[in-house]
Amino acid sequence: MKALVCKQTGSLFNLEISKQELPLVSDNEVLIEVFYCGINYPDILIVEGKYQFKPEPPFAIGAEVSGRVVEVGKRVSHIKANDLVAAFCTVG
């Protein structure tokens, strides 16, 4: 998968598109094939290190996503594979 990654906080010029391994899905999570991802003002503040939430680099930015569920954790019962979804996440 590809992600817009912040490898060092500070400047937006520190962002780069990089290839990432697919994450493992825990029992309470789903994996989404992202069709669209929103990048907004709080994301910019996080990259600049000016937001109250300060993740350790490297991290992928973009908190609003929409797409299709491709994998479902064992404890998830209200969503199934191939569902179309919109989601809000912190980073990654």
mmCIF file with all atom_site columns, C-alpha atoms in Angstrom, residues 4-88:
data_model
loop_
_atom_site.group_PDB
_atom_site.id
_atom_site.type_symbol
_atom_site.label_atom_id
_atom_site.label_alt_id
_atom_site.label_comp_id
_atom_site.label_asym_id
_atom_site.label_entity_id
_atom_site.label_seq_id
_atom_site.pdbx_PDB_ins_code
_atom_site.Cartn_x
_atom_site.Cartn_y
_atom_site.Cartn_z
_atom_site.occupancy
_atom_site.B_iso_or_equiv
_atom_site.pdbx_formal_charge
_atom_site.auth_seq_id
_atom_site.auth_comp_id
_atom_site.auth_asym_id
_atom_site.auth_atom_id
_atom_site.pdbx_PDB_model_num
ATOM 1  C CA . LEU A 1 4  ? 1.661   9.912   2.791  1.00 0.00 ? 4  LEU A CA 1
ATOM 2  C CA . VAL A 1 5  ? 4.226   9.622   5.585  1.00 0.00 ? 5  VAL A CA 1
ATOM 3  C CA . CYS A 1 6  ? 5.711   12.162  7.956  1.00 0.00 ? 6  CYS A CA 1
ATOM 4  C CA . LYS A 1 7  ? 9.221   10.958  8.808  1.00 0.00 ? 7  LYS A CA 1
ATOM 5  C CA . GLN A 1 8  ? 10.144  14.064  10.803 1.00 0.00 ? 8  GLN A CA 1
ATOM 6  C CA . THR A 1 9  ? 7.846   16.698  12.302 1.00 0.00 ? 9  THR A CA 1
ATOM 7  C CA . GLY A 1 10 ? 8.294   20.320  11.321 1.00 0.00 ? 10 GLY A CA 1
ATOM 8  C CA . SER A 1 11 ? 7.800   21.173  7.666  1.00 0.00 ? 11 SER A CA 1
ATOM 9  C CA . LEU A 1 12 ? 5.204   19.874  5.229  1.00 0.00 ? 12 LEU A CA 1
ATOM 10 C CA . PHE A 1 13 ? 8.176   19.316  2.918  1.00 0.00 ? 13 PHE A CA 1
ATOM 11 C CA . ASN A 1 14 ? 9.094   16.371  5.183  1.00 0.00 ? 14 ASN A CA 1
ATOM 12 C CA . LEU A 1 15 ? 6.092   14.445  3.807  1.00 0.00 ? 15 LEU A CA 1
ATOM 13 C CA . GLU A 1 16 ? 6.701   11.738  1.250  1.00 0.00 ? 16 GLU A CA 1
ATOM 14 C CA . ILE A 1 17 ? 4.669   9.060   -0.465 1.00 0.00 ? 17 ILE A CA 1
ATOM 15 C CA . SER A 1 18 ? 6.096   5.688   0.453  1.00 0.00 ? 18 SER A CA 1
ATOM 16 C CA . LYS A 1 19 ? 5.240   2.027   0.142  1.00 0.00 ? 19 LYS A CA 1
ATOM 17 C CA . GLN A 1 20 ? 4.099   0.384   3.398  1.00 0.00 ? 20 GLN A CA 1
ATOM 18 C CA . GLU A 1 21 ? 3.388   -3.175  4.477  1.00 0.00 ? 21 GLU A CA 1
ATOM 19 C CA . LEU A 1 22 ? -0.270  -4.012  5.041  1.00 0.00 ? 22 LEU A CA 1
ATOM 20 C CA . PRO A 1 23 ? -0.988  -3.886  8.781  1.00 0.00 ? 23 PRO A CA 1
ATOM 21 C CA . LEU A 1 24 ? -2.111  -6.946  10.700 1.00 0.00 ? 24 LEU A CA 1
ATOM 22 C CA . VAL A 1 25 ? -5.751  -6.776  11.794 1.00 0.00 ? 25 VAL A CA 1
ATOM 23 C CA . SER A 1 26 ? -6.394  -7.293  15.512 1.00 0.00 ? 26 SER A CA 1
ATOM 24 C CA . ASP A 1 27 ? -9.580  -8.875  16.862 1.00 0.00 ? 27 ASP A CA 1
ATOM 25 C CA . ASN A 1 28 ? -11.375 -5.496  17.222 1.00 0.00 ? 28 ASN A CA 1
ATOM 26 C CA . GLU A 1 29 ? -10.261 -3.885  13.964 1.00 0.00 ? 29 GLU A CA 1
ATOM 27 C CA . VAL A 1 30 ? -11.055 -3.857  10.264 1.00 0.00 ? 30 VAL A CA 1
ATOM 28 C CA . LEU A 1 31 ? -8.738  -3.265  7.317  1.00 0.00 ? 31 LEU A CA 1
ATOM 29 C CA . ILE A 1 32 ? -10.042 -0.746  4.784  1.00 0.00 ? 32 ILE A CA 1
ATOM 30 C CA . GLU A 1 33 ? -8.969  -0.380  1.170  1.00 0.00 ? 33 GLU A CA 1
ATOM 31 C CA . VAL A 1 34 ? -8.962  3.413   1.086  1.00 0.00 ? 34 VAL A CA 1
ATOM 32 C CA . PHE A 1 35 ? -10.528 5.074   -1.947 1.00 0.00 ? 35 PHE A CA 1
ATOM 33 C CA . TYR A 1 36 ? -10.345 8.643   -0.617 1.00 0.00 ? 36 TYR A CA 1
ATOM 34 C CA . CYS A 1 37 ? -8.495  10.240  2.295  1.00 0.00 ? 37 CYS A CA 1
ATOM 35 C CA . GLY A 1 38 ? -8.984  13.755  3.629  1.00 0.00 ? 38 GLY A CA 1
ATOM 36 C CA . ILE A 1 39 ? -6.031  15.835  4.750  1.00 0.00 ? 39 ILE A CA 1
ATOM 37 C CA . ASN A 1 40 ? -7.087  18.897  6.731  1.00 0.00 ? 40 ASN A CA 1
ATOM 38 C CA . TYR A 1 41 ? -5.878  21.582  9.122  1.00 0.00 ? 41 TYR A CA 1
ATOM 39 C CA . PRO A 1 42 ? -5.389  19.320  12.187 1.00 0.00 ? 42 PRO A CA 1
ATOM 40 C CA . ASP A 1 43 ? -3.272  16.977  10.028 1.00 0.00 ? 43 ASP A CA 1
ATOM 41 C CA . ILE A 1 44 ? -1.054  19.923  9.091  1.00 0.00 ? 44 ILE A CA 1
ATOM 42 C CA . LEU A 1 45 ? -0.700  20.899  12.759 1.00 0.00 ? 45 LEU A CA 1
ATOM 43 C CA . ILE A 1 46 ? 0.234   17.293  13.647 1.00 0.00 ? 46 ILE A CA 1
ATOM 44 C CA . VAL A 1 47 ? 2.951   17.296  10.958 1.00 0.00 ? 47 VAL A CA 1
ATOM 45 C CA . GLU A 1 48 ? 4.252   20.638  12.252 1.00 0.00 ? 48 GLU A CA 1
ATOM 46 C CA . GLY A 1 49 ? 4.270   19.323  15.852 1.00 0.00 ? 49 GLY A CA 1
ATOM 47 C CA . LYS A 1 50 ? 1.760   22.011  16.932 1.00 0.00 ? 50 LYS A CA 1
ATOM 48 C CA . TYR A 1 51 ? -1.242  19.805  17.761 1.00 0.00 ? 51 TYR A CA 1
ATOM 49 C CA . GLN A 1 52 ? -2.045  18.358  21.214 1.00 0.00 ? 52 GLN A CA 1
ATOM 50 C CA . PHE A 1 53 ? -1.707  14.836  19.742 1.00 0.00 ? 53 PHE A CA 1
ATOM 51 C CA . LYS A 1 54 ? 1.959   14.246  18.863 1.00 0.00 ? 54 LYS A CA 1
ATOM 52 C CA . PRO A 1 55 ? 2.599   10.811  17.334 1.00 0.00 ? 55 PRO A CA 1
ATOM 53 C CA . GLU A 1 56 ? 6.161   9.564   17.034 1.00 0.00 ? 56 GLU A CA 1
ATOM 54 C CA . PRO A 1 57 ? 7.433   9.672   13.447 1.00 0.00 ? 57 PRO A CA 1
ATOM 55 C CA . PRO A 1 58 ? 7.205   7.988   11.080 1.00 0.00 ? 58 PRO A CA 1
ATOM 56 C CA . PHE A 1 59 ? 3.422   8.078   10.759 1.00 0.00 ? 59 PHE A CA 1
ATOM 57 C CA . ALA A 1 60 ? 0.925   8.254   7.908  1.00 0.00 ? 60 ALA A CA 1
ATOM 58 C CA . ILE A 1 61 ? -1.312  11.307  7.873  1.00 0.00 ? 61 ILE A CA 1
ATOM 59 C CA . GLY A 1 62 ? -4.972  11.615  6.951  1.00 0.00 ? 62 GLY A CA 1
ATOM 60 C CA . ALA A 1 63 ? -7.764  11.112  9.465  1.00 0.00 ? 63 ALA A CA 1
ATOM 61 C CA . GLU A 1 64 ? -10.851 10.879  7.259  1.00 0.00 ? 64 GLU A CA 1
ATOM 62 C CA . VAL A 1 65 ? -11.132 7.928   4.924  1.00 0.00 ? 65 VAL A CA 1
ATOM 63 C CA . SER A 1 66 ? -13.685 6.148   2.803  1.00 0.00 ? 66 SER A CA 1
ATOM 64 C CA . GLY A 1 67 ? -13.363 2.846   1.066  1.00 0.00 ? 67 GLY A CA 1
ATOM 65 C CA . ARG A 1 68 ? -14.145 -0.869  1.211  1.00 0.00 ? 68 ARG A CA 1
ATOM 66 C CA . VAL A 1 69 ? -13.611 -3.306  4.082  1.00 0.00 ? 69 VAL A CA 1
ATOM 67 C CA . VAL A 1 70 ? -11.204 -6.056  3.006  1.00 0.00 ? 70 VAL A CA 1
ATOM 68 C CA . GLU A 1 71 ? -10.597 -7.843  6.320  1.00 0.00 ? 71 GLU A CA 1
ATOM 69 C CA . VAL A 1 72 ? -12.525 -8.077  9.594  1.00 0.00 ? 72 VAL A CA 1
ATOM 70 C CA . GLY A 1 73 ? -11.200 -8.936  13.062 1.00 0.00 ? 73 GLY A CA 1
ATOM 71 C CA . LYS A 1 74 ? -12.626 -11.919 14.970 1.00 0.00 ? 74 LYS A CA 1
ATOM 72 C CA . ARG A 1 75 ? -14.645 -9.798  17.424 1.00 0.00 ? 75 ARG A CA 1
ATOM 73 C CA . VAL A 1 76 ? -16.190 -7.474  14.820 1.00 0.00 ? 76 VAL A CA 1
ATOM 74 C CA . SER A 1 77 ? -19.786 -8.439  14.050 1.00 0.00 ? 77 SER A CA 1
ATOM 75 C CA . HIS A 1 78 ? -21.444 -5.267  12.723 1.00 0.00 ? 78 HIS A CA 1
ATOM 76 C CA . ILE A 1 79 ? -19.240 -4.871  9.623  1.00 0.00 ? 79 ILE A CA 1
ATOM 77 C CA . LYS A 1 80 ? -18.309 -7.455  7.012  1.00 0.00 ? 80 LYS A CA 1
ATOM 78 C CA . ALA A 1 81 ? -15.871 -7.729  4.121  1.00 0.00 ? 81 ALA A CA 1
ATOM 79 C CA . ASN A 1 82 ? -16.861 -5.689  1.038  1.00 0.00 ? 82 ASN A CA 1
ATOM 80 C CA . ASP A 1 83 ? -18.933 -3.181  3.061  1.00 0.00 ? 83 ASP A CA 1
ATOM 81 C CA . LEU A 1 84 ? -18.462 0.393   1.874  1.00 0.00 ? 84 LEU A CA 1
ATOM 82 C CA . VAL A 1 85 ? -17.464 2.579   4.816  1.00 0.00 ? 85 VAL A CA 1
ATOM 83 C CA . ALA A 1 86 ? -16.405 6.028   5.929  1.00 0.00 ? 86 ALA A CA 1
ATOM 84 C CA . ALA A 1 87 ? -14.163 6.239   8.977  1.00 0.00 ? 87 ALA A CA 1
ATOM 85 C CA . PHE A 1 88 ? -12.301 8.656   11.194 1.00 0.00 ? 88 PHE A CA 1
#
